[in-house]
Coordinates of C-alpha atoms in Angstrom, one line a residue:
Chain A
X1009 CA 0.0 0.0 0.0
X1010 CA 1.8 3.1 -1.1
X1011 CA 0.3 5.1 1.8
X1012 CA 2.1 2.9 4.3
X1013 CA 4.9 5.2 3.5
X1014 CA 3.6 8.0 5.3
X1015 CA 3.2 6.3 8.6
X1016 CA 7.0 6.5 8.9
X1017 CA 7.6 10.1 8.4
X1018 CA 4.1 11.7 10.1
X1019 CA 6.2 12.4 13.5
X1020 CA 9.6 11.8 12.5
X1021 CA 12.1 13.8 10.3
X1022 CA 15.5 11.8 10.8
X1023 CA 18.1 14.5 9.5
X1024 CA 21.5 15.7 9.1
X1025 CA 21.2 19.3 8.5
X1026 CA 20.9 20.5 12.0
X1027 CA 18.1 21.6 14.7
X1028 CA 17.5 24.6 16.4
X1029 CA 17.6 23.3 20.5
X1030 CA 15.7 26.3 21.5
X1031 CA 17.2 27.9 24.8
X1032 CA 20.3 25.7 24.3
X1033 CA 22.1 25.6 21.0
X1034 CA 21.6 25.1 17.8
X1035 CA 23.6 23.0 15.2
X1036 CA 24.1 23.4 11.5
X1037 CA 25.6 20.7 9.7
X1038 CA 27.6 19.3 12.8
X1039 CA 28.5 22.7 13.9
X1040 CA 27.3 24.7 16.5
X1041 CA 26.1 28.5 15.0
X1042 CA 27.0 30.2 18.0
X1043 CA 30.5 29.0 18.6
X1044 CA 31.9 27.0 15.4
X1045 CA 30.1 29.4 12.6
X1046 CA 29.8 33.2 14.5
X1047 CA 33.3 33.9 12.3
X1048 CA 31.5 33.7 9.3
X1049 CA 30.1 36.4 7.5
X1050 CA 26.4 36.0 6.4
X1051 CA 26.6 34.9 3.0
X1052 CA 29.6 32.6 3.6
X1053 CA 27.3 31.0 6.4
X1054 CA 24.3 31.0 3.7
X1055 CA 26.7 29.0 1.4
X1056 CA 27.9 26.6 4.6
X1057 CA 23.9 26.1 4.9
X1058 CA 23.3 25.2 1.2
X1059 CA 26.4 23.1 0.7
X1060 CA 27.0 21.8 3.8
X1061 CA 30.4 22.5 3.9
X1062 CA 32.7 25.1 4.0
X1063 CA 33.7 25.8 0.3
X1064 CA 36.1 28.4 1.6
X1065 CA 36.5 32.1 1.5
X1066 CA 37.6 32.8 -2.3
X1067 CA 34.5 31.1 -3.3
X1068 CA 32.4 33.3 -0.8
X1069 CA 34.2 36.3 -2.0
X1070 CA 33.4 35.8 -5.5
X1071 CA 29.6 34.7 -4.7
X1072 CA 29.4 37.9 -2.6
X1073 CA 31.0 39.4 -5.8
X1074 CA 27.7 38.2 -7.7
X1075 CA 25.8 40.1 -4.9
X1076 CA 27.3 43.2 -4.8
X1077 CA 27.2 43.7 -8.6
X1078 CA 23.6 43.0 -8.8
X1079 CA 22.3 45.5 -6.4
X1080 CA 20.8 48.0 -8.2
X1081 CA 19.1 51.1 -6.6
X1082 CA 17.1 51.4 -9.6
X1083 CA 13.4 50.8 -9.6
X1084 CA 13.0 50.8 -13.2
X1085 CA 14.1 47.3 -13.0
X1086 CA 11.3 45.0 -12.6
X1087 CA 11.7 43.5 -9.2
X1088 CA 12.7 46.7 -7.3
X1089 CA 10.4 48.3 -9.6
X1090 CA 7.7 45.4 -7.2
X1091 CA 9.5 46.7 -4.0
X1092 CA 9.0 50.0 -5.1
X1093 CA 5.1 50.0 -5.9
X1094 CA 5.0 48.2 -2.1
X1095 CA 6.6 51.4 -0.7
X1096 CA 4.2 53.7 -3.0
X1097 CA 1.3 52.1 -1.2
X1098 CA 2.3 51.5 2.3
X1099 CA 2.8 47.8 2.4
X1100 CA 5.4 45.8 4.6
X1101 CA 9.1 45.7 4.2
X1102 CA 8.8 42.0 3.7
X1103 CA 5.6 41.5 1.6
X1104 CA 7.4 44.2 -0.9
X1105 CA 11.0 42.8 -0.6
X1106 CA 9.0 39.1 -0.9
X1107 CA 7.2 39.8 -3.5
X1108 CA 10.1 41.8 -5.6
X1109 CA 12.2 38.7 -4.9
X1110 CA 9.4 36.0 -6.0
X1111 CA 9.6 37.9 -9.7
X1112 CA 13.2 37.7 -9.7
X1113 CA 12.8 33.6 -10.6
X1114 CA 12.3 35.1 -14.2
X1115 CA 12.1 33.8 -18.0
X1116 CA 14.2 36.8 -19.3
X1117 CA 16.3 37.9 -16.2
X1118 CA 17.1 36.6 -12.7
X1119 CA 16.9 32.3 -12.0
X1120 CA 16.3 31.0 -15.3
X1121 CA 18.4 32.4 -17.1
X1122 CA 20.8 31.5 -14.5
X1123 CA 19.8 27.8 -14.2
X1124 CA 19.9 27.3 -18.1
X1125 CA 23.3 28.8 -18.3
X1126 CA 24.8 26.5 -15.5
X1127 CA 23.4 23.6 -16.9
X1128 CA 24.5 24.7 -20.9
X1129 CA 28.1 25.0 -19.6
X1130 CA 28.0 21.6 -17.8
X1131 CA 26.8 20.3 -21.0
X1132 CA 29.0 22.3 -23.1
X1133 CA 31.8 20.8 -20.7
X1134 CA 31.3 17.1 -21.5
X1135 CA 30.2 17.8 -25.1
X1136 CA 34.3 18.8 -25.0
X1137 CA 35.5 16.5 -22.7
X1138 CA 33.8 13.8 -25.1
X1139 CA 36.0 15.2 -27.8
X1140 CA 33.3 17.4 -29.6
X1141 CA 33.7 21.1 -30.4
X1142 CA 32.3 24.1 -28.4
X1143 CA 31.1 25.9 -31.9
X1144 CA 29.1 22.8 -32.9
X1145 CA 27.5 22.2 -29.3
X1146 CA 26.3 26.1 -29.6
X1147 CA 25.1 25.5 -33.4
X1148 CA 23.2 22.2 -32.4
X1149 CA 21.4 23.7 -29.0
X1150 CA 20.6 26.7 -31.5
X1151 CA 19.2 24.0 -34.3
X1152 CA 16.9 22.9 -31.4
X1153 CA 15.7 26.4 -31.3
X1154 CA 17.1 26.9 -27.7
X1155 CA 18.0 30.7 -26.2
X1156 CA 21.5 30.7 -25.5
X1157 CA 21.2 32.5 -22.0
X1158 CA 24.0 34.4 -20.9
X1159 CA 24.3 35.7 -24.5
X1160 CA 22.1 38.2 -26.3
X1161 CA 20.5 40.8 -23.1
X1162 CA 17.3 42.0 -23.8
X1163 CA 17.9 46.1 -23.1
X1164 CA 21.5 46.5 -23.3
X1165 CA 24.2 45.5 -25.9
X1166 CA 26.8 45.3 -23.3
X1167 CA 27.0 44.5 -19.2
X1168 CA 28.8 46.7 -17.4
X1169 CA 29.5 43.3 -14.6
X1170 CA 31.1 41.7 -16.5
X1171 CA 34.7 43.8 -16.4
X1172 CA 34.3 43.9 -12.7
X1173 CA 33.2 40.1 -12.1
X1174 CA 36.2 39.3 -14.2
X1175 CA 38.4 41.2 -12.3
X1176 CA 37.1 39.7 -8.8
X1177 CA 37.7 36.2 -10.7
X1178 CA 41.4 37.0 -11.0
X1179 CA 41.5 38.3 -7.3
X1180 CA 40.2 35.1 -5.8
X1181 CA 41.9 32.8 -8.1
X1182 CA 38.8 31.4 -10.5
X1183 CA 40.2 32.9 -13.9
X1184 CA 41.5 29.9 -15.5
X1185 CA 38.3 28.0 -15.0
X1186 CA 37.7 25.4 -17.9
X1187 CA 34.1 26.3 -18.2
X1188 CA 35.1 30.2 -17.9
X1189 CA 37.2 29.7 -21.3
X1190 CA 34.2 27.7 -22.8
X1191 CA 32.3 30.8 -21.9
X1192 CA 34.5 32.9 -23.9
X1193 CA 35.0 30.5 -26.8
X1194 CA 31.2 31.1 -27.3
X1195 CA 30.8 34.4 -27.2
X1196 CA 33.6 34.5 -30.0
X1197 CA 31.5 32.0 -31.9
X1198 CA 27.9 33.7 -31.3
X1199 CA 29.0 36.9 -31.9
X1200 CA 30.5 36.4 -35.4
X1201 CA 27.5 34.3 -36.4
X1202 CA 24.4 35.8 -34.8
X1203 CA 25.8 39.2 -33.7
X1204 CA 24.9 38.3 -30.1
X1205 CA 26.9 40.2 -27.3
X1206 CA 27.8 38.5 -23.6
X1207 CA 25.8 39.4 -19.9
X1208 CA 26.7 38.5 -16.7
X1209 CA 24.8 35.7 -16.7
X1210 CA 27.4 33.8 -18.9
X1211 CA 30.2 34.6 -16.9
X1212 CA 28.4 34.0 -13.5
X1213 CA 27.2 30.5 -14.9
X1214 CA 30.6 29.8 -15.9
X1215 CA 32.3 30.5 -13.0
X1216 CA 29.7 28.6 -11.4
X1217 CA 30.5 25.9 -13.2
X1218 CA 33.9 25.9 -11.9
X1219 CA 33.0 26.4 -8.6
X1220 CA 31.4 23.2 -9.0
X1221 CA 27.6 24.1 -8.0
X1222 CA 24.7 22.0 -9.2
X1223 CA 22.0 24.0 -10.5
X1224 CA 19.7 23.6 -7.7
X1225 CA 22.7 25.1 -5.0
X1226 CA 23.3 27.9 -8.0
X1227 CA 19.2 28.5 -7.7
X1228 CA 19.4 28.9 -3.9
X1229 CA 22.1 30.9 -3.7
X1230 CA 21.3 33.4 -5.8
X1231 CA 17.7 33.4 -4.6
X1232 CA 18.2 36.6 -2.4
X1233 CA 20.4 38.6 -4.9
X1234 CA 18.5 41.1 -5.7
X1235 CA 17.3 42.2 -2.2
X1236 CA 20.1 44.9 -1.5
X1237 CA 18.8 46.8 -4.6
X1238 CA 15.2 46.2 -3.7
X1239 CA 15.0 47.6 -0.3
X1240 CA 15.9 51.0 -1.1
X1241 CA 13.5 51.2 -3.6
X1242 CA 11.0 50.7 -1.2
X1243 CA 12.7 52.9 1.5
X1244 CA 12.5 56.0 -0.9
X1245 CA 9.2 55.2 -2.9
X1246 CA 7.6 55.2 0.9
X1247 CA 8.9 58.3 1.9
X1248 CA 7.4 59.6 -1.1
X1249 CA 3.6 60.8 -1.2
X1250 CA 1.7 57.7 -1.4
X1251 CA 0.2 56.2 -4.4
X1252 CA 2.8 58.9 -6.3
X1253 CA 5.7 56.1 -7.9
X1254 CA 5.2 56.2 -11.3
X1255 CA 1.3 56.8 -11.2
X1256 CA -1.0 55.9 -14.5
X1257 CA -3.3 58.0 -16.6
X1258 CA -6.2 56.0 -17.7
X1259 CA -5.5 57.3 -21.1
X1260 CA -1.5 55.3 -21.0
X1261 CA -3.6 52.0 -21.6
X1262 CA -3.3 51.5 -24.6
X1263 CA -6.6 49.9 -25.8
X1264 CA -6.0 47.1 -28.9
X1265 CA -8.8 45.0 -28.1
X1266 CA -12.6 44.7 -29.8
X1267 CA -14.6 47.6 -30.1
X1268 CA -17.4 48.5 -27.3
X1269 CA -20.4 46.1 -27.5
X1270 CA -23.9 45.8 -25.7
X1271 CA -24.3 43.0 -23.3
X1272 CA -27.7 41.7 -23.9
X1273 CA -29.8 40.0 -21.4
Chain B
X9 CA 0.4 66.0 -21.8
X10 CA 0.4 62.5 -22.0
X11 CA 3.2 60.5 -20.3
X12 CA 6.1 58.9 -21.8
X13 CA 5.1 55.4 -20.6
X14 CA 2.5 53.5 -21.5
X15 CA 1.0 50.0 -21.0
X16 CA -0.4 48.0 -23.8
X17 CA -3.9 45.8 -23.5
X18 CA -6.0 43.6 -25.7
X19 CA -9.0 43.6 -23.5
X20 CA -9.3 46.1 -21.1
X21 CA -10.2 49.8 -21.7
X22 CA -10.9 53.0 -19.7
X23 CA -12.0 56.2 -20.2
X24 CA -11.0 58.9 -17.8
X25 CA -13.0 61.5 -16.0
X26 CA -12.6 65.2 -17.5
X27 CA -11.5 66.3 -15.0
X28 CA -8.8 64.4 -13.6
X29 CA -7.0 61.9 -16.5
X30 CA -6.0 59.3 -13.4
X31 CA -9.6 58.3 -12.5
X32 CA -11.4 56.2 -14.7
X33 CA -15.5 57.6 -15.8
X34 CA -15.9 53.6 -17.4
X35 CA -13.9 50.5 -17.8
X36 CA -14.3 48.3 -20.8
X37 CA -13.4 43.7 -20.5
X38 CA -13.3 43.3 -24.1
X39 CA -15.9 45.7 -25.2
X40 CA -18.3 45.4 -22.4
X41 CA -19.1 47.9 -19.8
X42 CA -17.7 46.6 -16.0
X43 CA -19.5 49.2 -14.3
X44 CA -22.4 49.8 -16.4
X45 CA -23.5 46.2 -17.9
X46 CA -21.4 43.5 -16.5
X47 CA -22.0 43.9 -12.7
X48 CA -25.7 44.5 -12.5
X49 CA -26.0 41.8 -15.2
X50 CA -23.5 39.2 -15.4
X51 CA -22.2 36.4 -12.4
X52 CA -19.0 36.6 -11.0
X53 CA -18.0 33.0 -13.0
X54 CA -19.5 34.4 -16.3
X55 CA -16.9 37.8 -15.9
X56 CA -14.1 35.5 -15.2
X57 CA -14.6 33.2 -18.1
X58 CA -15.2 36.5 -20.2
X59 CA -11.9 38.2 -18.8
X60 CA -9.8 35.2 -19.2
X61 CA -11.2 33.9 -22.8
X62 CA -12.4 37.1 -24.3
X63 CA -16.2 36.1 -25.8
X64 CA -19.6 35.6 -23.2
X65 CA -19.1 32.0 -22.0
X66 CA -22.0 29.7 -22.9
X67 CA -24.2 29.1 -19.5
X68 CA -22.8 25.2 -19.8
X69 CA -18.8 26.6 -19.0
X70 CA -20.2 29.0 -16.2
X71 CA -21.8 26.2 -14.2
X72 CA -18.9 23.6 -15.0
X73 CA -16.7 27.0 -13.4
X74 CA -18.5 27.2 -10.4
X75 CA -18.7 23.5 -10.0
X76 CA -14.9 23.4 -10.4
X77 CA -14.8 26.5 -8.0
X78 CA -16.6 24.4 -5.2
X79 CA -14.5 21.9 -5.5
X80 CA -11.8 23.5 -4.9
X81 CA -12.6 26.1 -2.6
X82 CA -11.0 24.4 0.2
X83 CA -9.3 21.4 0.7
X84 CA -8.8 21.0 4.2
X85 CA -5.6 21.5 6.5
X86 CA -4.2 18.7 5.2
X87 CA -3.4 19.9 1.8
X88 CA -0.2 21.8 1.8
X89 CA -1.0 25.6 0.4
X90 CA -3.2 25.5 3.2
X91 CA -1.4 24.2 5.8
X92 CA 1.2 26.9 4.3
X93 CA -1.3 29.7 5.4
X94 CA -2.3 28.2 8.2
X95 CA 1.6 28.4 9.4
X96 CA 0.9 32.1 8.8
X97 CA -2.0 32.5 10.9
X98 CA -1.6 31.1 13.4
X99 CA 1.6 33.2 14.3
X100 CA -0.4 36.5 13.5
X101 CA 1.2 37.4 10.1
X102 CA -0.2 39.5 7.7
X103 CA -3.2 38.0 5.7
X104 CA -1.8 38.4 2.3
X105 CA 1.7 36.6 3.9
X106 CA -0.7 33.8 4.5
X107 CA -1.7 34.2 1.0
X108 CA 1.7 34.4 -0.3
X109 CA 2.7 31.1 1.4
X110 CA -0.8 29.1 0.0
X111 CA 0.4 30.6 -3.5
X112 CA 4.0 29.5 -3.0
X113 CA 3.4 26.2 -1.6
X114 CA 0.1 25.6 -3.5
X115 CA 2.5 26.3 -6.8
X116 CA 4.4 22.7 -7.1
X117 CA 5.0 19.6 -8.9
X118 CA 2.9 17.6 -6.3
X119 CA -0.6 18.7 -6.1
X120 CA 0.1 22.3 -7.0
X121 CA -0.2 24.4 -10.5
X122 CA 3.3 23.2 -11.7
X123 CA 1.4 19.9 -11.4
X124 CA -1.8 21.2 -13.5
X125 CA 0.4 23.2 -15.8
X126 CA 2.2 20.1 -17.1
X127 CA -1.3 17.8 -17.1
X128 CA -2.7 20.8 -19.3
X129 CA 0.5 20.5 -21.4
X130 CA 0.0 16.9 -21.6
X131 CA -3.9 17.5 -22.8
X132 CA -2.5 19.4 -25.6
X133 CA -0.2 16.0 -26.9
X134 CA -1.8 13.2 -26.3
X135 CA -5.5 14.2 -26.4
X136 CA -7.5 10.8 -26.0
X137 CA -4.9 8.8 -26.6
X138 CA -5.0 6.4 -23.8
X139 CA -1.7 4.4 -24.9
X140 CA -0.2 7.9 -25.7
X141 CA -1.1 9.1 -22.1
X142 CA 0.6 5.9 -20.6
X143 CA 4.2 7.0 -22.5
X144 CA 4.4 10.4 -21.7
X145 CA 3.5 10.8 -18.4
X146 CA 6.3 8.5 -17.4
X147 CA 8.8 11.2 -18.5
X148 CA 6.8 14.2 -19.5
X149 CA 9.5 16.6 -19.3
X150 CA 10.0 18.8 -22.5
X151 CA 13.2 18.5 -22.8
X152 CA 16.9 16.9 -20.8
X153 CA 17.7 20.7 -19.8
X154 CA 17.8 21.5 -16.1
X155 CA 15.2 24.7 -15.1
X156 CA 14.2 26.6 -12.1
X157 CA 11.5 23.5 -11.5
X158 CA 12.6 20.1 -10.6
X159 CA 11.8 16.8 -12.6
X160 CA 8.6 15.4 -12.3
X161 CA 9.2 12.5 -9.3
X162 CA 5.4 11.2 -10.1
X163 CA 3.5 10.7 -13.2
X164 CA 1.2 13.9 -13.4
X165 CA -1.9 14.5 -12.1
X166 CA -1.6 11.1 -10.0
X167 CA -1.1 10.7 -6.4
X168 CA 2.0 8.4 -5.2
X169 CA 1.0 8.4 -1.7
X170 CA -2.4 6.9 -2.6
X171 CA -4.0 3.8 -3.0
X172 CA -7.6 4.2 -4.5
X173 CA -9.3 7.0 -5.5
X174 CA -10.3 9.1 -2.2
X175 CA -13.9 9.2 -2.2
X176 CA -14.2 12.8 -1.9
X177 CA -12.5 13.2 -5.6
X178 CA -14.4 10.2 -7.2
X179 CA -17.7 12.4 -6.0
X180 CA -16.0 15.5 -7.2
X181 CA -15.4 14.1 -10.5
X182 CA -18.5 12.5 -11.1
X183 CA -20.1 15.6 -10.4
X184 CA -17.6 17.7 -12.7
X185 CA -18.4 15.0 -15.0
X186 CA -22.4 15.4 -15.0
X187 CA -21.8 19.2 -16.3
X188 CA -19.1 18.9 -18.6
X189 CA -19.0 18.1 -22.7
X190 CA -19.7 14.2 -23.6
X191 CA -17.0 13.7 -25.5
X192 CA -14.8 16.2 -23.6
X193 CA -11.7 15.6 -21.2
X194 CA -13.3 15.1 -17.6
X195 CA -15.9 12.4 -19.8
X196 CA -12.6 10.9 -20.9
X197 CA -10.8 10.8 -17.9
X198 CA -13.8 9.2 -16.1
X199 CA -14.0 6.5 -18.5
X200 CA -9.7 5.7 -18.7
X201 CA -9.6 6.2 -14.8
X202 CA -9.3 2.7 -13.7
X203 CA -6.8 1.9 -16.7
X204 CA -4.4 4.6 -15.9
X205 CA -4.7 4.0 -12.2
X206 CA -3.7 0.7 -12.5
X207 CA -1.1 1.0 -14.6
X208 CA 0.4 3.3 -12.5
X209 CA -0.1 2.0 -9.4
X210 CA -1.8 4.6 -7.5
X211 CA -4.9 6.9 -8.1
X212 CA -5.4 10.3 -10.0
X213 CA -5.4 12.9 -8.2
X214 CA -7.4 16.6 -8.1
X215 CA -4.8 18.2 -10.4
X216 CA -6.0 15.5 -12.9
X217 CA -9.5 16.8 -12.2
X218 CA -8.8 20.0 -12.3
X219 CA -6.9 20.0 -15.3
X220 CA -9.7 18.1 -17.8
X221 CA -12.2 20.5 -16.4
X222 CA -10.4 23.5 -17.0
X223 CA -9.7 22.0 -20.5
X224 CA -13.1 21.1 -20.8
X225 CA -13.2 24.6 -20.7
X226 CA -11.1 26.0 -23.3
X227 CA -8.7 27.1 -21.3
X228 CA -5.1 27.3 -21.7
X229 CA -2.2 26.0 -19.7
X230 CA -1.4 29.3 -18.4
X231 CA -4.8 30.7 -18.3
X232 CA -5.2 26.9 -16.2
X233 CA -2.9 27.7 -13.6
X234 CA -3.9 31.1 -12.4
X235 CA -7.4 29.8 -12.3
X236 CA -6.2 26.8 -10.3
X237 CA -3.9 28.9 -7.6
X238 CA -6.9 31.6 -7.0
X239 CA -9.6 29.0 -6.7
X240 CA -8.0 27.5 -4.0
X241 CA -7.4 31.0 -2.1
X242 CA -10.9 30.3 0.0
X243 CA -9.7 27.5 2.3
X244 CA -6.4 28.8 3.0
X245 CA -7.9 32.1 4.1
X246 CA -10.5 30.5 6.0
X247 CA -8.0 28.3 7.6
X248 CA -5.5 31.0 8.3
X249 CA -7.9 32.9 10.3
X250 CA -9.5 30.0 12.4
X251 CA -5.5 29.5 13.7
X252 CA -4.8 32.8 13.9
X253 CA -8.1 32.7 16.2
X254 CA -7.0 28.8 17.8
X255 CA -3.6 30.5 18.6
X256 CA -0.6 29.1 18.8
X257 CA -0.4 26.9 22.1
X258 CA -2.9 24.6 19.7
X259 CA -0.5 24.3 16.9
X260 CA 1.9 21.3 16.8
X261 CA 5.2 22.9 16.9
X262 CA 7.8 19.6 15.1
X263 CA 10.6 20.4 17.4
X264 CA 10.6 16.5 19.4
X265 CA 9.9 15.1 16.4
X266 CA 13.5 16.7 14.9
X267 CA 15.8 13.7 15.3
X268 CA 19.7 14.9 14.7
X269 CA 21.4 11.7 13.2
X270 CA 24.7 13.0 13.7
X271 CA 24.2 15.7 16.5
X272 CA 27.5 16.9 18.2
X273 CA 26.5 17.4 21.3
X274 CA 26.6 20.9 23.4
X275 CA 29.3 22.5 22.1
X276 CA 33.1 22.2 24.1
X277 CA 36.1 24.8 24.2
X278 CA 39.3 22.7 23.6
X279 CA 40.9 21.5 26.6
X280 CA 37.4 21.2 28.4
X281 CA 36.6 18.2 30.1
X282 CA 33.8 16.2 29.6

């Protein structure tokens, strides 16, 4: 009986991740927070969390690079733009910052693109390893009438993070990555055949890559990346007159639909 | 003088007042007047259907709405997105965090609109095609690529936990049934039940229900899923309130049930003694 299943788990969770022993301790991954982990800072502990284990501090100084050069003060950018309209109308810090972060998991910005890219390079990796050629992985994926993500941005032809992510790369010592020089081999190729130009998302994928995350670690971690750009969006869109962010005439909605009809009874 | 920005919509009109250009004198859902016709004339399901599809639904596709509606109004604490809000509640959040967390939770691959999306998807492929059916959901990804949802772990739109049909959902769907097309989805479904079930080894499940009525009618996958995750917004409210009412001292709290396989112990300074 496939229910039976359920008998074993309804007041049991067997676990290696940790428990909070409230008004004692609590352990994360065989470590106690308060006296094993209080040295790291918050994003290296996030990492600790997800991995469960301590990649070490040039790969948390590169993630944190990922961070810092996607936190963007800007509420034309649709997430903050979220956190923004949350502070126009008086909402919570959370529900805003919640909500801008729940659009980040995106089609054309933010986690997919992110995911794809991690797991094209990982595929792009073995297609090599296997003996095949970079340009003919990139032509076949484009046969299959896949995006590329990573290449091609959809308001910009260049990234302005990419210079600076490259140059935190060479700081912390992930600059020779195999899956960072695959990254660059197809840029070379789409740009001569498609015209396409490079975002961040190739060279964070990449670099990913040779971090060694899975794509489900990358999703996590980058989960929260947007949140330093969101919450002063809201900050100054609530200290603003309310409802006053942007506000819409009824005359900028465009009307392309059928013409006014009668509803009969 | 206008603005620079402007939004774009196929169905939705307004007209502004003279004399301020932000407040709307009518509102037109694809032609019809919202304030002047559609609320003094038309149902709540009937406005839905025409907001979502465009066109007046036919009465049958209002009632099969509403029926669908009912059934999933709420589905009891026991169903995740609920017991999602009810974790809300009961600690005195806001209401729409409660919300948030049904929507979140009440969005997956088991039971939730991922679920419905792909079973929609799948209406789209195979159709009627029983044998069809019995091949693709065994691996009814699109594609080998990794994305931002996991692999399916369970054929789609059944239940792995279960062993026959619950009796609840066998009532819902012969209901659903009784107002839906004769030769449609939810008449098909009813009829290959058994088949699929035992082939697979374990019963549908509501997003299987859901899914052929909301198919049934003429609704897309996408259209599908929003339908799916606000429909089931009633129970989790209701819920969420009746715990945030219960309070907290009734609420199991999992901490004994925790078990730490390799748990360190209280933490020691070197050169401390046992």
């Amino acid at each position: 009986m496939n229910h039976e299943r359920l008998y074993e788990t309804e007041s049991q969770l067997v676990t290696r991740i940790g428990k909070a022993f409230l008004t004692e301790r609590v352990v994360m991954h065989g470590k106690d927070l308060h006296h094993e982990l209080d040295h790291l800072e918050w994003l290296h502990l996030y990492l600790f969390a997800i991995l469960g284990r301590d990649p070490g501090k040039n790969v948390a100084n590169m993630l944190n690079c990922y961070w810092v050069g996607s936190s963007y003060p800007d509420p034309s950018i649709w997430p903050n733009h979220v956190a923004a309209l949350a502070g126009s109308v008086r909402t919570t810090p959370s529900l805003g910052m919640m909500a801008g972060l729940s659009i980040s998991e995106a089609s054309i910005y933010g986690r997919r693109p992110e995911v794809r890219a991690l797991d094209f390079f990982y595929r792009a990796g073995k297609w090599c390893e296997e003996g095949g050629k970079v340009e003919e992985f990139v032509d076949n994926e484009k046969a299959l009438g896949r995006i590329l993500f990573g290449y091609g941005r959809p308001l910009a032809k260049t990234d302005e993070r990419i210079a600076f992510t490259l140059d935190k790369a060479k700081e912390y010592g992930f600059s020779d990555g195999r899956h960072l020089k695959i990254a660059f081999e197809v840029f070379e190729h789409v740009n001569s055949v498609y015209g396409y130009s490079m975002n961040v998302a190739a060279i964070h994928a990449a670099l990913a890559a040779d971090m060694g995350f899975s794509c489900e670690e990358y999703q996590l971690l980058l989960s929260p990346g947007f949140v330093t750009g969101m919450a002063p969006c809201f900050k100054d869109a609530k200290a603003r007159p309310e409802g006053s962010f942007f506000p819409i005439r009824c005359e900028s909605i465009v009307y392309h639909g059928v013409g006014k009809r009668n509803w009969e009874d | 003088m206008p603005s620079d920005y402007v939004y774009h919509s196929n169905f939705w009109l307004e007209e502004p007042e003279e004399s301020n250009p932000f407040a709307a004198k009518a509102c037109y859902c694809h032609g019809y007047d919202v304030y002047g016709q559609i609320i003094a004339r038309a149902g709540w399901f009937e406005y839905l259907l025409l907001m979502f599809k465009g066109d007046r639904p036919e009465p049958a596709h209002v009632v099969l709405l509403e029926k669908l509606a009912l059934v999933l109004a709420n589905a009891g604490p026991k169903e995740a997105s609920i017991r999602a809000a009810m974790n809300g509640g009961v600690a005195g959040t806001n209401h729409s965090s409660a919300l948030m967390a049904a929507l979140a939770v009440g969005s997956g691959l088991y039971g939730g609109s991922q679920e419905l999306e792909i079973c929609m998807r799948l209406w789209q492929e195979c159709g009627q095609d029983v044998e069809k059916w019995k091949t693709r959901l065994q691996s009814p990804e699109e594609d080998e690529r990794a994305d931002i949802w996991p692999a399916m772990e369970h054929p789609p739109g059944f239940d792995p936990n279960g062993d026959q049909i619950p009796t609840t959902l066998l009532q819902s769907l012969e209901l659903l049934v009784q107002f839906s097309p004769e030769s449609g989805a939810l008449a098909w479904l009813s009829r290959n039940r058994s088949d699929l079930e035992e082939f697979f080894g374990c019963p549908i499940s509501i997003s299987a229900v859901a899914a052929a009525t909301l198919v049934d009618l003429g609704l897309d996958k996408d259209q599908g899923s929003m339908l799916y995750l606000m429909l089931r917004l009633p129970g989790a409210a209701v819920h969420a309130l009746e715990q945030r009412k219960m309070g907290w001292k009734k609420f199991p709290f999992y901490s004994p049930a925790i078990e730490l396989e390799d748990d360190p112990g209280p933490y020691k300074k070197a050169g401390e003694e046992e």
